Amino acid sequence: MTYLNPTLITFMFYIIAMIAIGLYAYRATSNFDEYILGGRSLGSGVTAFRLVHPT
């Protein structure tokens, strides 16, 4: 197995991107509750999608 496998590269990019997004969101909030709840500033599209797809 080579270390430059396209699947491995894609997986590593995904992990790094998820960590970066999480850190950005965490720093953009003032406390843990705001981080978990999204600052209660979700738009109507997200709310409607959440009602249609509850799981």
GROMACS .gro file of N, CA, C and O in nm:
model
  220
    1MET      N    1   0.085  -0.118   0.000
    1MET     CA    2   0.000   0.000   0.000
    1MET      C    3   0.089   0.124   0.000
    1MET      O    4   0.179   0.138   0.080
    2THR      N    5   0.058   0.217  -0.085
    2THR     CA    6   0.135   0.342  -0.089
    2THR      C    7   0.071   0.443   0.005
    2THR      O    8  -0.047   0.439   0.034
    3TYR      N    9   0.152   0.536   0.052
    3TYR     CA   10   0.102   0.638   0.144
    3TYR      C   11   0.033   0.753   0.071
    3TYR      O   12  -0.026   0.839   0.133
    4LEU      N   13   0.038   0.757  -0.060
    4LEU     CA   14  -0.027   0.862  -0.138
    4LEU      C   15  -0.154   0.810  -0.205
    4LEU      O   16  -0.192   0.854  -0.312
    5ASN      N   17  -0.217   0.718  -0.139
    5ASN     CA   18  -0.342   0.660  -0.186
    5ASN      C   19  -0.448   0.772  -0.193
    5ASN      O   20  -0.466   0.847  -0.097
    6PRO      N   21  -0.521   0.785  -0.304
    6PRO     CA   22  -0.622   0.891  -0.316
    6PRO      C   23  -0.730   0.886  -0.207
    6PRO      O   24  -0.776   0.991  -0.161
    7THR      N   25  -0.767   0.768  -0.164
    7THR     CA   26  -0.866   0.756  -0.058
    7THR      C   27  -0.811   0.812   0.073
    7THR      O   28  -0.882   0.883   0.146
    8LEU      N   29  -0.688   0.782   0.104
    8LEU     CA   30  -0.625   0.832   0.226
    8LEU      C   31  -0.610   0.983   0.222
    8LEU      O   32  -0.637   1.051   0.321
    9ILE      N   33  -0.573   1.036   0.108
    9ILE     CA   34  -0.559   1.181   0.093
    9ILE      C   35  -0.694   1.250   0.112
    9ILE      O   36  -0.704   1.351   0.183
   10THR      N   37  -0.798   1.195   0.054
   10THR     CA   38  -0.933   1.251   0.068
   10THR      C   39  -0.979   1.245   0.213
   10THR      O   40  -1.036   1.341   0.266
   11PHE      N   41  -0.954   1.133   0.278
   11PHE     CA   42  -0.994   1.118   0.418
   11PHE      C   43  -0.921   1.218   0.507
   11PHE      O   44  -0.982   1.281   0.594
   12MET      N   45  -0.794   1.235   0.487
   12MET     CA   46  -0.716   1.329   0.568
   12MET      C   47  -0.763   1.473   0.543
   12MET      O   48  -0.773   1.552   0.637
   13PHE      N   49  -0.793   1.507   0.418
   13PHE     CA   50  -0.846   1.640   0.387
   13PHE      C   51  -0.978   1.663   0.460
   13PHE      O   52  -1.003   1.769   0.516
   14TYR      N   53  -1.064   1.562   0.462
   14TYR     CA   54  -1.194   1.571   0.529
   14TYR      C   55  -1.175   1.594   0.679
   14TYR      O   56  -1.241   1.681   0.737
   15ILE      N   57  -1.088   1.517   0.740
   15ILE     CA   58  -1.065   1.531   0.884
   15ILE      C   59  -1.011   1.670   0.917
   15ILE      O   60  -1.059   1.736   1.011
   16ILE      N   61  -0.915   1.717   0.841
   16ILE     CA   62  -0.858   1.850   0.864
   16ILE      C   63  -0.964   1.958   0.844
   16ILE      O   64  -0.973   2.053   0.922
   17ALA      N   65  -1.047   1.944   0.742
   17ALA     CA   66  -1.153   2.042   0.717
   17ALA      C   67  -1.255   2.044   0.831
   17ALA      O   68  -1.298   2.152   0.874
   18MET      N   69  -1.293   1.927   0.884
   18MET     CA   70  -1.390   1.922   0.993
   18MET      C   71  -1.333   1.985   1.121
   18MET      O   72  -1.404   2.056   1.192
   19ILE      N   73  -1.206   1.961   1.148
   19ILE     CA   74  -1.142   2.022   1.265
   19ILE      C   75  -1.137   2.174   1.248
   19ILE      O   76  -1.167   2.249   1.342
   20ALA      N   77  -1.101   2.221   1.128
   20ALA     CA   78  -1.094   2.365   1.102
   20ALA      C   79  -1.230   2.431   1.117
   20ALA      O   80  -1.242   2.538   1.179
   21ILE      N   81  -1.334   2.370   1.065
   21ILE     CA   82  -1.469   2.426   1.076
   21ILE      C   83  -1.513   2.428   1.223
   21ILE      O   84  -1.572   2.525   1.270
   22GLY      N   85  -1.484   2.322   1.296
   22GLY     CA   86  -1.519   2.316   1.438
   22GLY      C   87  -1.449   2.423   1.519
   22GLY      O   88  -1.510   2.488   1.604
   23LEU      N   89  -1.320   2.444   1.493
   23LEU     CA   90  -1.245   2.547   1.565
   23LEU      C   91  -1.297   2.687   1.532
   23LEU      O   92  -1.309   2.773   1.620
   24TYR      N   93  -1.327   2.710   1.405
   24TYR     CA   94  -1.382   2.840   1.364
   24TYR      C   95  -1.515   2.867   1.435
   24TYR      O   96  -1.538   2.975   1.489
   25ALA      N   97  -1.603   2.767   1.436
   25ALA     CA   98  -1.734   2.783   1.499
   25ALA      C   99  -1.720   2.802   1.649
   25ALA      O  100  -1.791   2.883   1.710
   26TYR      N  101  -1.627   2.731   1.710
   26TYR     CA  102  -1.606   2.743   1.854
   26TYR      C  103  -1.555   2.883   1.891
   26TYR      O  104  -1.600   2.942   1.989
   27ARG      N  105  -1.464   2.935   1.813
   27ARG     CA  106  -1.409   3.068   1.841
   27ARG      C  107  -1.507   3.179   1.809
   27ARG      O  108  -1.496   3.289   1.863
   28ALA      N  109  -1.604   3.153   1.723
   28ALA     CA  110  -1.701   3.256   1.685
   28ALA      C  111  -1.814   3.269   1.786
   28ALA      O  112  -1.898   3.357   1.774
   29THR      N  113  -1.816   3.181   1.886
   29THR     CA  114  -1.921   3.186   1.988
   29THR      C  115  -1.862   3.229   2.121
   29THR      O  116  -1.743   3.218   2.145
   30SER      N  117  -1.950   3.277   2.210
   30SER     CA  118  -1.901   3.328   2.338
   30SER      C  119  -1.903   3.225   2.450
   30SER      O  120  -1.831   3.238   2.547
   31ASN      N  121  -1.988   3.123   2.439
   31ASN     CA  122  -1.991   3.019   2.541
   31ASN      C  123  -2.030   2.885   2.480
   31ASN      O  124  -2.068   2.876   2.364
   32PHE      N  125  -2.021   2.780   2.558
   32PHE     CA  126  -2.044   2.645   2.508
   32PHE      C  127  -2.188   2.625   2.464
   32PHE      O  128  -2.215   2.560   2.363
   33ASP      N  129  -2.284   2.681   2.536
   33ASP     CA  130  -2.425   2.666   2.498
   33ASP      C  131  -2.452   2.728   2.362
   33ASP      O  132  -2.527   2.671   2.281
   34GLU      N  133  -2.394   2.842   2.337
   34GLU     CA  134  -2.412   2.906   2.207
   34GLU      C  135  -2.350   2.822   2.095
   34GLU      O  136  -2.403   2.812   1.985
   35TYR      N  137  -2.237   2.759   2.125
   35TYR     CA  138  -2.171   2.671   2.028
   35TYR      C  139  -2.260   2.552   1.994
   35TYR      O  140  -2.281   2.520   1.877
   36ILE      N  141  -2.317   2.488   2.095
   36ILE     CA  142  -2.400   2.370   2.074
   36ILE      C  143  -2.530   2.407   2.002
   36ILE      O  144  -2.576   2.335   1.913
   37LEU      N  145  -2.590   2.520   2.038
   37LEU     CA  146  -2.719   2.559   1.980
   37LEU      C  147  -2.707   2.642   1.853
   37LEU      O  148  -2.807   2.684   1.797
   38GLY      N  149  -2.587   2.667   1.808
   38GLY     CA  150  -2.568   2.746   1.687
   38GLY      C  151  -2.602   2.893   1.707
   38GLY      O  152  -2.635   2.963   1.612
   39GLY      N  153  -2.596   2.939   1.830
   39GLY     CA  154  -2.627   3.079   1.858
   39GLY      C  155  -2.773   3.114   1.837
   39GLY      O  156  -2.810   3.229   1.835
   40ARG      N  157  -2.855   3.014   1.820
   40ARG     CA  158  -2.999   3.033   1.794
   40ARG      C  159  -3.024   3.128   1.677
   40ARG      O  160  -3.122   3.199   1.673
   41SER      N  161  -2.932   3.127   1.582
   41SER     CA  162  -2.947   3.217   1.468
   41SER      C  163  -2.961   3.138   1.337
   41SER      O  164  -2.918   3.184   1.233
   42LEU      N  165  -3.021   3.021   1.345
   42LEU     CA  166  -3.040   2.941   1.225
   42LEU      C  167  -3.151   3.002   1.140
   42LEU      O  168  -3.252   3.048   1.193
   43GLY      N  169  -3.132   2.999   1.012
   43GLY     CA  170  -3.231   3.057   0.922
   43GLY      C  171  -3.354   2.969   0.908
   43GLY      O  172  -3.361   2.857   0.957
   44SER      N  173  -3.452   3.022   0.838
   44SER     CA  174  -3.577   2.948   0.821
   44SER      C  175  -3.558   2.822   0.737
   44SER      O  176  -3.627   2.722   0.757
   45GLY      N  177  -3.462   2.825   0.643
   45GLY     CA  178  -3.436   2.706   0.561
   45GLY      C  179  -3.384   2.590   0.644
   45GLY      O  180  -3.427   2.476   0.627
   46VAL      N  181  -3.293   2.619   0.736
   46VAL     CA  182  -3.239   2.513   0.823
   46VAL      C  183  -3.348   2.461   0.917
   46VAL      O  184  -3.359   2.340   0.938
   47THR      N  185  -3.428   2.550   0.968
   47THR     CA  186  -3.538   2.509   1.056
   47THR      C  187  -3.637   2.421   0.982
   47THR      O  188  -3.681   2.318   1.033
   48ALA      N  189  -3.673   2.459   0.861
   48ALA     CA  190  -3.767   2.379   0.781
   48ALA      C  191  -3.706   2.244   0.748
   48ALA      O  192  -3.775   2.141   0.755
   49PHE      N  193  -3.579   2.239   0.713
   49PHE     CA  194  -3.514   2.112   0.682
   49PHE      C  195  -3.512   2.023   0.805
   49PHE      O  196  -3.534   1.903   0.797
   50ARG      N  197  -3.490   2.082   0.921
   50ARG     CA  198  -3.487   2.005   1.046
   50ARG      C  199  -3.624   1.948   1.077
   50ARG      O  200  -3.636   1.838   1.130
   51LEU      N  201  -3.730   2.020   1.048
   51LEU     CA  202  -3.866   1.969   1.073
   51LEU      C  203  -3.902   1.856   0.979
   51LEU      O  204  -3.973   1.763   1.017
   52VAL      N  205  -3.852   1.861   0.857
   52VAL     CA  206  -3.884   1.758   0.758
   52VAL      C  207  -3.801   1.632   0.784
   52VAL      O  208  -3.849   1.522   0.767
   53HIS      N  209  -3.677   1.648   0.828
   53HIS     CA  210  -3.585   1.536   0.850
   53HIS      C  211  -3.543   1.533   0.997
   53HIS      O  212  -3.436   1.583   1.031
   54PRO      N  213  -3.625   1.474   1.083
   54PRO     CA  214  -3.596   1.481   1.226
   54PRO      C  215  -3.481   1.395   1.276
   54PRO      O  216  -3.438   1.410   1.388
   55THR      N  217  -3.430   1.306   1.196
   55THR     CA  218  -3.323   1.218   1.247
   55THR      C  219  -3.187   1.264   1.205
   55THR      O  220  -3.164   1.328   1.113
   0.00000   0.00000   0.00000
